[in-house]
Tab-separated table of C-alpha atoms in Angstrom:
chain	number	residue	atom	x	y	z
A	47	MET	CA	3.337	-10.281	-188.569
A	48	ASP	CA	4.027	-12.989	-190.765
A	49	VAL	CA	0.752	-14.714	-190.778
A	50	GLY	CA	1.070	-16.640	-194.381
A	51	ASP	CA	-1.842	-15.335	-196.846
A	52	GLY	CA	-3.583	-12.671	-193.879
A	53	ALA	CA	-2.626	-9.724	-192.023
A	54	CYS	CA	-1.349	-9.603	-188.497
A	55	SER	CA	0.272	-6.658	-186.521
A	56	ILE	CA	0.875	-5.096	-183.214
A	57	PHE	CA	1.517	-2.043	-182.489
A	58	ARG	CA	3.657	-1.210	-178.758
A	59	PRO	CA	4.422	1.664	-177.523
A	60	ALA	CA	7.492	3.476	-178.226
A	61	VAL	CA	8.092	4.831	-174.624
A	62	GLY	CA	6.017	4.636	-171.640
A	63	ARG	CA	4.192	1.257	-170.638
A	64	SER	CA	0.667	2.261	-172.132
A	65	PRO	CA	-0.816	-0.950	-173.651
A	66	ALA	CA	-0.246	-2.568	-177.311
A	67	MET	CA	-3.020	-3.307	-180.563
A	68	ILE	CA	-3.242	-5.806	-182.310
A	69	ILE	CA	-4.183	-4.880	-186.412
A	70	ASP	CA	-6.210	-8.074	-186.656
A	71	CYS	CA	-5.344	-11.645	-186.575
A	72	GLY	CA	-5.858	-14.232	-189.140
A	73	SER	CA	-4.957	-16.086	-191.842
A	74	ASN	CA	-6.062	-17.756	-195.269
A	75	SER	CA	-3.028	-20.353	-195.438
A	76	LEU	CA	-2.339	-21.030	-192.132
A	77	ALA	CA	-5.047	-22.619	-189.436
A	78	ALA	CA	-6.426	-19.961	-187.307
A	79	ASN	CA	-5.460	-21.414	-183.665
A	80	GLU	CA	-1.699	-21.429	-185.698
A	81	ALA	CA	-2.126	-17.688	-186.596
A	82	GLY	CA	-3.336	-16.604	-183.112
A	83	ASP	CA	-0.267	-18.656	-181.670
A	84	ARG	CA	2.521	-17.082	-183.559
A	85	LEU	CA	-0.097	-13.675	-182.068
A	86	GLU	CA	0.791	-15.161	-178.984
A	87	LEU	CA	3.731	-16.324	-178.972
A	88	ALA	CA	5.018	-12.554	-180.443
A	89	LEU	CA	3.652	-10.494	-177.320
A	90	ASP	CA	6.319	-12.839	-175.762
A	91	ASN	CA	3.238	-15.171	-174.030
A	92	ARG	CA	1.461	-12.066	-171.857
A	93	ILE	CA	-1.480	-11.479	-174.165
A	94	GLU	CA	-2.384	-9.191	-171.231
A	95	ASP	CA	-0.326	-6.462	-172.235
A	96	VAL	CA	-2.550	-5.939	-175.043
A	97	GLY	CA	-5.319	-2.524	-174.946
A	98	THR	CA	-6.546	-1.890	-177.854
A	99	ILE	CA	-8.105	-4.396	-181.126
A	100	LEU	CA	-8.670	-2.752	-184.077
A	101	VAL	CA	-10.087	-5.844	-187.009
A	102	THR	CA	-9.971	-3.385	-190.145
A	103	HIS	CA	-13.083	-5.887	-191.106
A	104	PHE	CA	-14.396	-8.656	-190.854
A	105	ASP	CA	-13.224	-11.348	-193.631
A	106	THR	CA	-11.405	-14.529	-191.858
A	107	ASP	CA	-8.256	-13.485	-192.416
A	108	HIS	CA	-8.132	-11.190	-189.859
A	109	TYR	CA	-10.065	-11.800	-187.401
A	110	LEU	CA	-10.280	-15.959	-187.040
A	111	GLY	CA	-7.532	-15.777	-185.678
A	112	LEU	CA	-8.158	-13.800	-182.753
A	113	VAL	CA	-11.672	-15.642	-182.175
A	114	ARG	CA	-9.099	-18.695	-182.042
A	115	LEU	CA	-7.020	-17.148	-179.508
A	116	ALA	CA	-10.839	-16.179	-177.240
A	117	GLU	CA	-11.360	-19.606	-177.248
A	118	ARG	CA	-7.902	-20.984	-176.332
A	119	MET	CA	-7.649	-17.798	-173.769
A	120	HIS	CA	-11.291	-18.892	-171.902
A	121	ALA	CA	-9.938	-22.438	-171.932
A	122	THR	CA	-6.812	-21.639	-170.276
A	123	GLY	CA	-7.819	-18.696	-167.859
A	124	GLU	CA	-5.451	-15.618	-169.608
A	125	ARG	CA	-7.434	-12.975	-169.203
A	126	PHE	CA	-6.966	-8.605	-171.189
A	127	ARG	CA	-7.048	-6.085	-168.061
A	128	SER	CA	-8.533	-4.310	-170.530
A	129	LEU	CA	-9.760	-4.194	-173.472
A	130	ASP	CA	-10.344	-1.733	-176.543
A	131	LEU	CA	-12.705	-3.584	-179.491
A	132	LEU	CA	-12.460	-0.963	-182.957
A	133	PHE	CA	-14.293	-2.296	-186.402
A	134	PRO	CA	-15.369	-0.013	-188.981
A	135	ALA	CA	-19.461	1.241	-188.827
A	136	ILE	CA	-21.628	-0.711	-192.114
A	137	PRO	CA	-24.536	2.165	-193.276
A	138	SER	CA	-26.323	-0.194	-194.553
A	139	LEU	CA	-28.811	-2.398	-191.793
A	140	GLU	CA	-29.321	-5.138	-195.450
A	141	TYR	CA	-26.217	-5.181	-195.973
A	142	ARG	CA	-25.199	-6.384	-192.577
A	143	THR	CA	-28.097	-9.096	-191.912
A	144	ALA	CA	-27.723	-10.041	-195.297
A	145	TYR	CA	-23.670	-10.861	-194.345
A	146	LEU	CA	-23.750	-12.001	-190.868
A	147	ALA	CA	-26.389	-14.707	-192.389
A	148	PHE	CA	-24.186	-15.216	-195.269
A	149	ALA	CA	-21.011	-15.556	-193.491
A	150	ALA	CA	-21.837	-17.585	-190.674
A	151	THR	CA	-23.415	-20.471	-193.124
A	152	VAL	CA	-20.367	-20.446	-194.778
A	153	THR	CA	-17.646	-20.296	-192.057
A	154	GLY	CA	-19.886	-21.527	-188.986
A	155	PHE	CA	-19.018	-18.299	-187.758
A	156	ARG	CA	-21.295	-15.136	-186.736
A	157	SER	CA	-18.267	-12.109	-187.086
A	158	LEU	CA	-19.666	-10.269	-184.502
A	159	ASP	CA	-20.041	-12.703	-181.992
A	160	LEU	CA	-16.034	-11.887	-181.133
A	161	VAL	CA	-16.991	-9.291	-179.083
A	162	ARG	CA	-19.306	-11.878	-177.369
A	163	LEU	CA	-15.922	-13.574	-177.108
A	164	LEU	CA	-13.633	-11.157	-175.928
A	165	GLN	CA	-15.379	-9.808	-172.958
A	166	GLN	CA	-15.841	-13.293	-171.695
A	167	VAL	CA	-12.025	-13.416	-172.015
A	168	THR	CA	-11.287	-9.782	-170.523
A	169	GLU	CA	-10.997	-9.164	-166.364
A	170	GLY	CA	-11.652	-5.758	-165.982
A	171	ARG	CA	-12.895	-2.495	-168.594
A	172	PHE	CA	-14.152	-3.943	-171.641
A	173	THR	CA	-15.634	-1.824	-174.366
A	174	TYR	CA	-16.625	-2.276	-178.104
A	175	ARG	CA	-16.556	0.615	-180.946
A	176	ALA	CA	-18.113	1.188	-184.213
A	177	VAL	CA	-15.836	3.896	-186.294
A	178	SER	CA	-16.354	5.668	-190.094
A	179	ARG	CA	-14.651	8.649	-190.992
A	180	GLY	CA	-13.597	11.913	-188.128
A	181	ASP	CA	-13.311	9.324	-185.378
A	182	ALA	CA	-10.417	9.099	-183.374
A	183	PHE	CA	-8.962	7.033	-181.398
A	184	ARG	CA	-5.843	6.638	-178.424
A	185	ALA	CA	-4.102	3.081	-178.669
A	186	ALA	CA	-0.192	2.259	-177.470
A	187	GLY	CA	-0.426	5.729	-176.435
A	188	HIS	CA	-0.238	7.034	-179.920
A	189	GLU	CA	-3.646	9.491	-181.170
A	190	PHE	CA	-5.266	7.603	-184.261
A	191	ARG	CA	-8.216	9.496	-186.941
A	192	VAL	CA	-9.892	7.510	-189.321
A	193	HIS	CA	-10.141	8.298	-192.498
A	194	TRP	CA	-12.447	5.236	-194.180
A	195	PRO	CA	-15.300	3.615	-193.913
A	196	PRO	CA	-17.645	7.067	-195.180
A	197	HIS	CA	-20.920	7.407	-192.642
A	198	TYR	CA	-22.893	7.329	-195.823
A	199	LEU	CA	-21.962	4.603	-198.943
A	200	GLY	CA	-20.988	5.917	-202.285
A	201	SER	CA	-22.977	5.309	-205.508
A	202	GLY	CA	-19.928	3.135	-206.183
A	203	ILE	CA	-20.098	1.429	-202.920
A	204	ALA	CA	-23.611	1.501	-202.898
A	205	ALA	CA	-23.948	-0.714	-206.024
A	206	GLN	CA	-21.305	-3.245	-204.498
A	207	VAL	CA	-24.128	-3.795	-201.776
A	208	ARG	CA	-27.358	-3.944	-203.874
A	209	THR	CA	-25.177	-6.594	-206.494
A	210	ALA	CA	-24.307	-8.085	-203.458
A	211	VAL	CA	-27.654	-8.070	-201.119
A	212	GLN	CA	-28.900	-9.324	-204.943
A	213	LYS	CA	-27.096	-12.036	-205.015
A	214	PHE	CA	-27.805	-13.645	-201.806
A	215	GLU	CA	-30.939	-13.270	-202.368
A	216	SER	CA	-31.217	-15.676	-205.261
A	217	LEU	CA	-28.880	-17.812	-204.103
A	218	ALA	CA	-31.357	-18.399	-200.938
A	219	ASN	CA	-34.378	-18.863	-202.969
A	220	MET	CA	-32.500	-21.322	-204.900
A	221	LEU	CA	-31.747	-23.492	-202.858
A	222	HIS	CA	-34.897	-23.520	-200.407
A	223	GLU	CA	-36.747	-24.633	-203.690
A	224	ARG	CA	-34.704	-27.848	-203.822
A	225	GLY	CA	-35.839	-28.264	-200.098
A	226	ASP	CA	-32.658	-26.478	-198.510
A	227	SER	CA	-33.922	-23.301	-196.088
A	228	ILE	CA	-30.990	-23.014	-194.326
A	229	LEU	CA	-29.758	-18.588	-195.685
A	230	LYS	CA	-33.937	-18.071	-195.788
A	231	ASP	CA	-33.975	-19.384	-191.927
A	232	ASN	CA	-30.180	-17.419	-191.318
A	233	LEU	CA	-31.444	-14.227	-192.484
A	234	HIS	CA	-34.517	-14.117	-191.194
A	235	ARG	CA	-32.936	-14.289	-187.493
A	236	ALA	CA	-30.490	-11.928	-188.867
A	237	ARG	CA	-33.769	-9.451	-189.785
A	238	SER	CA	-35.128	-10.728	-186.417
A	239	GLY	CA	-32.730	-8.693	-184.873
A	240	LEU	CA	-31.222	-12.107	-183.105
A	241	TRP	CA	-28.415	-11.884	-185.038
A	242	ALA	CA	-28.204	-7.841	-185.416
A	243	ALA	CA	-25.339	-5.123	-185.301
A	244	SER	CA	-27.708	-3.104	-182.956
A	245	GLU	CA	-26.149	-5.777	-180.352
A	246	VAL	CA	-23.219	-4.358	-180.240
A	247	GLY	CA	-24.139	-0.872	-179.970
A	248	ILE	CA	-24.029	0.047	-184.353
A	249	GLU	CA	-26.258	2.732	-184.938
A	250	ASP	CA	-28.034	2.133	-188.087
A	251	ARG	CA	-28.022	5.440	-190.094
A	252	THR	CA	-28.344	4.456	-192.835
A	253	ASN	CA	-31.876	3.796	-194.727
A	254	ALA	CA	-32.001	2.707	-198.710
A	255	ALA	CA	-32.858	6.433	-199.341
A	256	TYR	CA	-29.140	7.168	-198.024
A	257	TRP	CA	-26.980	4.485	-200.446
A	258	GLY	CA	-27.165	6.557	-203.414
A	259	ALA	CA	-25.622	9.864	-200.830
A	260	GLU	CA	-22.990	11.178	-202.556
A	261	GLU	CA	-20.651	11.814	-198.898
A	262	ALA	CA	-17.671	10.430	-200.616
A	263	ALA	CA	-17.381	11.723	-204.617
A	264	GLU	CA	-17.186	8.852	-207.012
A	265	LEU	CA	-15.940	6.160	-206.767
A	266	GLY	CA	-15.320	4.859	-210.366
A	267	PHE	CA	-14.790	0.870	-210.102
A	268	ASP	CA	-14.984	0.856	-213.659
A	269	ASP	CA	-11.579	2.080	-213.717
A	270	PHE	CA	-10.218	-0.537	-212.530
A	271	PRO	CA	-10.653	-3.867	-213.206
A	272	GLU	CA	-11.924	-6.123	-210.536
A	273	PRO	CA	-8.427	-8.611	-209.762
A	274	PRO	CA	-8.976	-12.739	-208.854
A	275	LEU	CA	-10.619	-13.029	-204.497
A	276	VAL	CA	-8.426	-15.970	-203.024
A	277	ALA	CA	-11.149	-17.633	-201.398
A	278	ASP	CA	-11.218	-18.138	-197.451
A	279	GLN	CA	-10.121	-22.397	-196.837
A	280	ASP	CA	-13.244	-21.895	-194.924
A	281	ALA	CA	-16.044	-21.214	-197.241
A	282	TRP	CA	-15.801	-24.344	-199.358
A	283	ARG	CA	-16.657	-26.126	-196.850
A	284	ILE	CA	-20.624	-26.425	-197.123
A	285	ASP	CA	-21.689	-28.960	-199.760
A	286	PHE	CA	-23.166	-26.807	-202.542
A	287	PRO	CA	-24.780	-28.896	-205.052
A	288	ASP	CA	-22.280	-29.098	-208.442
A	289	ASP	CA	-24.797	-26.204	-210.331
A	290	LEU	CA	-24.825	-23.381	-208.500
A	291	LYS	CA	-21.580	-23.028	-206.758
A	292	ASP	CA	-19.890	-20.746	-209.343
A	293	ASP	CA	-23.273	-18.634	-208.835
A	294	PHE	CA	-21.929	-19.402	-204.525
A	295	ARG	CA	-18.930	-18.184	-205.508
A	296	SER	CA	-19.780	-15.187	-206.863
A	297	ALA	CA	-22.498	-14.002	-204.041
A	298	TRP	CA	-19.376	-14.760	-200.911
A	299	ASN	CA	-16.970	-12.670	-203.871
A	300	ALA	CA	-19.539	-9.663	-204.272
A	301	PHE	CA	-19.611	-9.213	-200.629
A	302	ARG	CA	-15.979	-10.128	-199.735
A	303	ARG	CA	-15.776	-7.331	-202.178
A	304	ALA	CA	-17.821	-5.028	-200.645
A	305	ASN	CA	-16.438	-5.950	-197.146
A	306	ASN	CA	-12.819	-4.749	-197.950
A	307	ASN	CA	-13.907	-1.511	-198.850
A	308	MET	CA	-15.660	-0.878	-196.277
A	309	SER	CA	-12.289	-1.689	-194.680
A	310	VAL	CA	-10.770	0.706	-191.306
A	311	ILE	CA	-8.543	2.829	-192.420
A	312	CYS	CA	-6.956	4.885	-189.859
A	313	ASP	CA	-3.279	6.701	-189.161
A	314	GLU	CA	-1.162	7.608	-186.178
A	315	VAL	CA	-2.055	11.410	-186.148
A	316	ASN	CA	0.425	12.910	-183.055
A	317	HIS	CA	4.385	11.638	-184.832
A	318	ARG	CA	3.517	9.714	-188.768
A	319	HIS	CA	4.005	5.772	-187.064
A	320	LEU	CA	1.639	4.154	-188.714
A	321	VAL	CA	-1.017	4.164	-191.529
A	322	ALA	CA	-3.314	0.754	-192.018
A	323	PHE	CA	-5.213	0.523	-195.415
A	324	GLY	CA	-7.159	-2.726	-194.742
A	325	ASP	CA	-8.137	-4.159	-197.818
A	326	ALA	CA	-9.677	-1.128	-199.126
A	327	GLU	CA	-9.418	-1.866	-202.839
A	328	PRO	CA	-7.767	1.436	-206.115
A	329	PRO	CA	-11.346	3.522	-205.453
A	330	VAL	CA	-11.247	3.171	-201.978
A	331	VAL	CA	-7.732	3.886	-201.621
A	332	ARG	CA	-7.703	6.813	-204.570
A	333	GLU	CA	-10.787	9.077	-203.189
A	334	VAL	CA	-8.908	8.531	-199.344
A	335	THR	CA	-5.456	9.903	-200.463
A	336	ARG	CA	-7.404	12.825	-203.166
A	337	THR	CA	-8.740	14.475	-199.751
A	338	LYS	CA	-4.849	15.223	-198.844
A	339	ALA	CA	-5.720	14.345	-195.000
A	340	LEU	CA	-3.578	12.016	-195.386
A	341	ALA	CA	0.542	12.299	-194.246
A	342	GLU	CA	3.899	11.876	-197.258
A	343	LEU	CA	5.741	10.232	-195.069
A	344	TYR	CA	4.825	7.469	-192.382
A	345	ALA	CA	7.688	4.758	-190.975
A	346	VAL	CA	5.179	2.445	-191.490
A	347	MET	CA	2.690	1.873	-193.761
A	348	LEU	CA	0.143	-2.077	-193.944
A	349	ALA	CA	-0.225	-1.392	-197.902
A	350	PRO	CA	-3.963	-1.531	-198.942
A	351	HIS	CA	-5.254	-4.896	-199.365
A	352	HIS	CA	-1.826	-7.434	-198.795
A	353	GLY	CA	-0.013	-5.018	-201.215
A	354	THR	CA	-1.738	-7.595	-204.465
A	355	HIS	CA	-3.422	-4.400	-206.280
A	356	SER	CA	-1.638	-1.931	-208.543
A	357	LEU	CA	-2.290	1.127	-206.663
A	358	PRO	CA	-3.273	4.372	-208.434
A	359	SER	CA	-0.619	6.408	-210.468
A	360	SER	CA	-2.187	9.460	-208.039
A	361	PHE	CA	-0.962	7.398	-204.837
A	362	GLU	CA	1.955	9.363	-203.865
A	363	VAL	CA	1.885	8.204	-199.397
A	364	LYS	CA	5.035	6.982	-198.487
A	365	ALA	CA	7.043	4.550	-195.581
A	366	VAL	CA	9.944	4.727	-194.564
A	367	TYR	CA	9.099	0.120	-194.287
A	368	CYS	CA	6.449	-0.121	-196.508
A	369	VAL	CA	4.917	-3.941	-195.452
A	370	SER	CA	2.496	-6.251	-198.032
A	371	GLN	CA	1.017	-9.043	-195.116
A	372	ASN	CA	0.892	-11.934	-198.444
A	373	GLY	CA	1.979	-15.670	-198.179
A	374	SER	CA	1.736	-18.480	-200.415
A	375	LYS	CA	-1.093	-17.840	-202.163
A	376	ARG	CA	-1.049	-13.775	-202.913
A	377	GLY	CA	2.410	-13.594	-203.310
A	378	HIS	CA	2.323	-14.107	-207.204
A	379	LEU	CA	0.829	-10.530	-206.917
A	380	TRP	CA	3.009	-8.761	-205.226
A	381	HIS	CA	4.433	-7.290	-208.567
A	382	LYS	CA	0.845	-5.540	-208.416
A	383	HIS	CA	1.648	-2.948	-205.770
A	384	CYS	CA	5.470	-2.316	-206.135
A	385	GLU	CA	5.317	-1.898	-209.468
A	386	THR	CA	3.095	0.984	-209.041
A	387	HIS	CA	3.909	2.471	-205.399
A	388	LYS	CA	6.589	5.453	-205.997
A	389	ASN	CA	7.686	4.817	-203.104
A	390	GLY	CA	11.726	5.841	-203.125
A	391	ARG	CA	12.524	3.084	-201.396
A	392	PRO	CA	12.510	-0.838	-201.649
A	393	CYS	CA	8.950	-2.598	-199.914
A	394	TYR	CA	8.612	-5.984	-197.969
A	395	SER	CA	7.339	-8.265	-197.477
A	396	THR	CA	6.210	-10.672	-194.787
A	397	ALA	CA	6.283	-14.355	-197.390
A	398	THR	CA	9.980	-14.792	-195.993
A	399	GLY	CA	9.098	-13.932	-191.878
A	400	SER	CA	8.173	-10.761	-189.494
A	401	LEU	CA	9.548	-7.434	-188.502
A	402	ARG	CA	10.153	-5.891	-186.863
A	403	VAL	CA	10.643	-2.181	-186.469
A	404	GLY	CA	12.149	0.056	-183.785
A	405	LEU	CA	9.182	3.694	-184.625
A	406	GLN	CA	12.148	5.908	-182.798
A	407	ALA	CA	13.505	7.736	-186.083
A	408	PRO	CA	14.014	11.137	-186.179
A	409	TRP	CA	10.674	11.841	-188.608
A	410	CYS	CA	8.639	10.718	-185.730
A	411	ARG	CA	10.959	11.367	-182.419
A	412	SER	CA	9.513	12.129	-179.809
A	413	PRO	CA	10.521	14.453	-177.165
A	414	ALA	CA	11.722	11.376	-174.915
A	415	THR	CA	13.036	9.221	-178.389
A	416	SER	CA	15.592	9.004	-180.410
A	417	GLY	CA	17.732	6.456	-182.647
A	418	HIS	CA	16.702	3.961	-185.122
A	419	THR	CA	16.643	0.252	-184.468
A	420	THR	CA	15.156	-2.331	-186.577
A	421	SER	CA	15.392	-5.935	-186.595
A	422	TRP	CA	14.147	-9.224	-187.786
A	423	SER	CA	12.207	-12.234	-185.856
A	424	SER	CA	13.415	-14.742	-188.407
A	425	ASN	CA	15.301	-13.853	-191.717
A	426	PRO	CA	14.697	-10.877	-193.209
A	427	PRO	CA	11.873	-9.956	-194.839
A	428	HIS	CA	11.258	-10.512	-198.645
A	429	THR	CA	11.933	-7.369	-200.384
A	430	GLY	CA	10.731	-5.822	-203.730
A	431	SER	CA	11.385	-2.847	-206.183
A	432	SER	CA	9.727	0.179	-206.107
A	433	ARG	CA	9.765	3.120	-208.493
């Protein structure tokens, strides 16, 4: 879906009456309310038809539209019939608590409050589940498997996590010395369990000893230059002292980069309808494709990180519709994806409109389906050449 510089996708069953799945909903260039409005309009105002929500990671351009949607549903009396909420299992407890504290300070919203909000607007069964590599789930009548995040942090991401936590604590201490204890207070609340992830059923499977565990190979973050991050529009509403603004940007970007690299990467396994990469950056994408767990061809690919990064040279996954979810803030970076995706067919961007694809092509046909349809919800999306 076109939600500006953000992400939002709807996956509907090709046949039968299974509930739909939403993958992310948020934006950096639109108000969160507008992103939620566009989602509901795309569902023909039948929000009750949604049965699964997957949040690939907790950046506001991926989940804040869902928050505003739930708030409006609560006010209007709309309800999901039943709902399964899926999100990434984050191995490091220290990272989780620091991120909860920082995000609450920056945006005024604790990302895991999404669980409580969605539960309030679900009429029947409500489940929430943190997923990691090797897990499977069923949504929209199809089977999906999870390829990332790992159960334990490899050394590359562990270093990112430690850097983010250290920068947060340094900033909190500098603010505290000036009489502003907001970051320290929020961190205390998170550590004391008031905001702990255990409230939403995430098992803490990791301690510091596991941060160097080698379940994942060395990811080689040094092999890729760090791309500039587009700041969340909400992230600049805090009145930090001028001489600490660079420290704030550095700490927040460190958290966002680590957050991106713990995105859920998953695919639909029986018909190869869909593969989604969240905001995984090139080292993670390279590691997942190195395992050969992904198929060579999918009907739809949601490009890694909005299609704004170069892909690793070893990336061989192709899609009939490779979709980059970007807009005015990120569109100028899209060429990096197009120039490095060896897709053999055009890639698409939501910058000029939403893309609606019928998943009934021969390569993903089940006995009950046939044919292939494509339609555009507005103007045909911008296409870019690929190698």
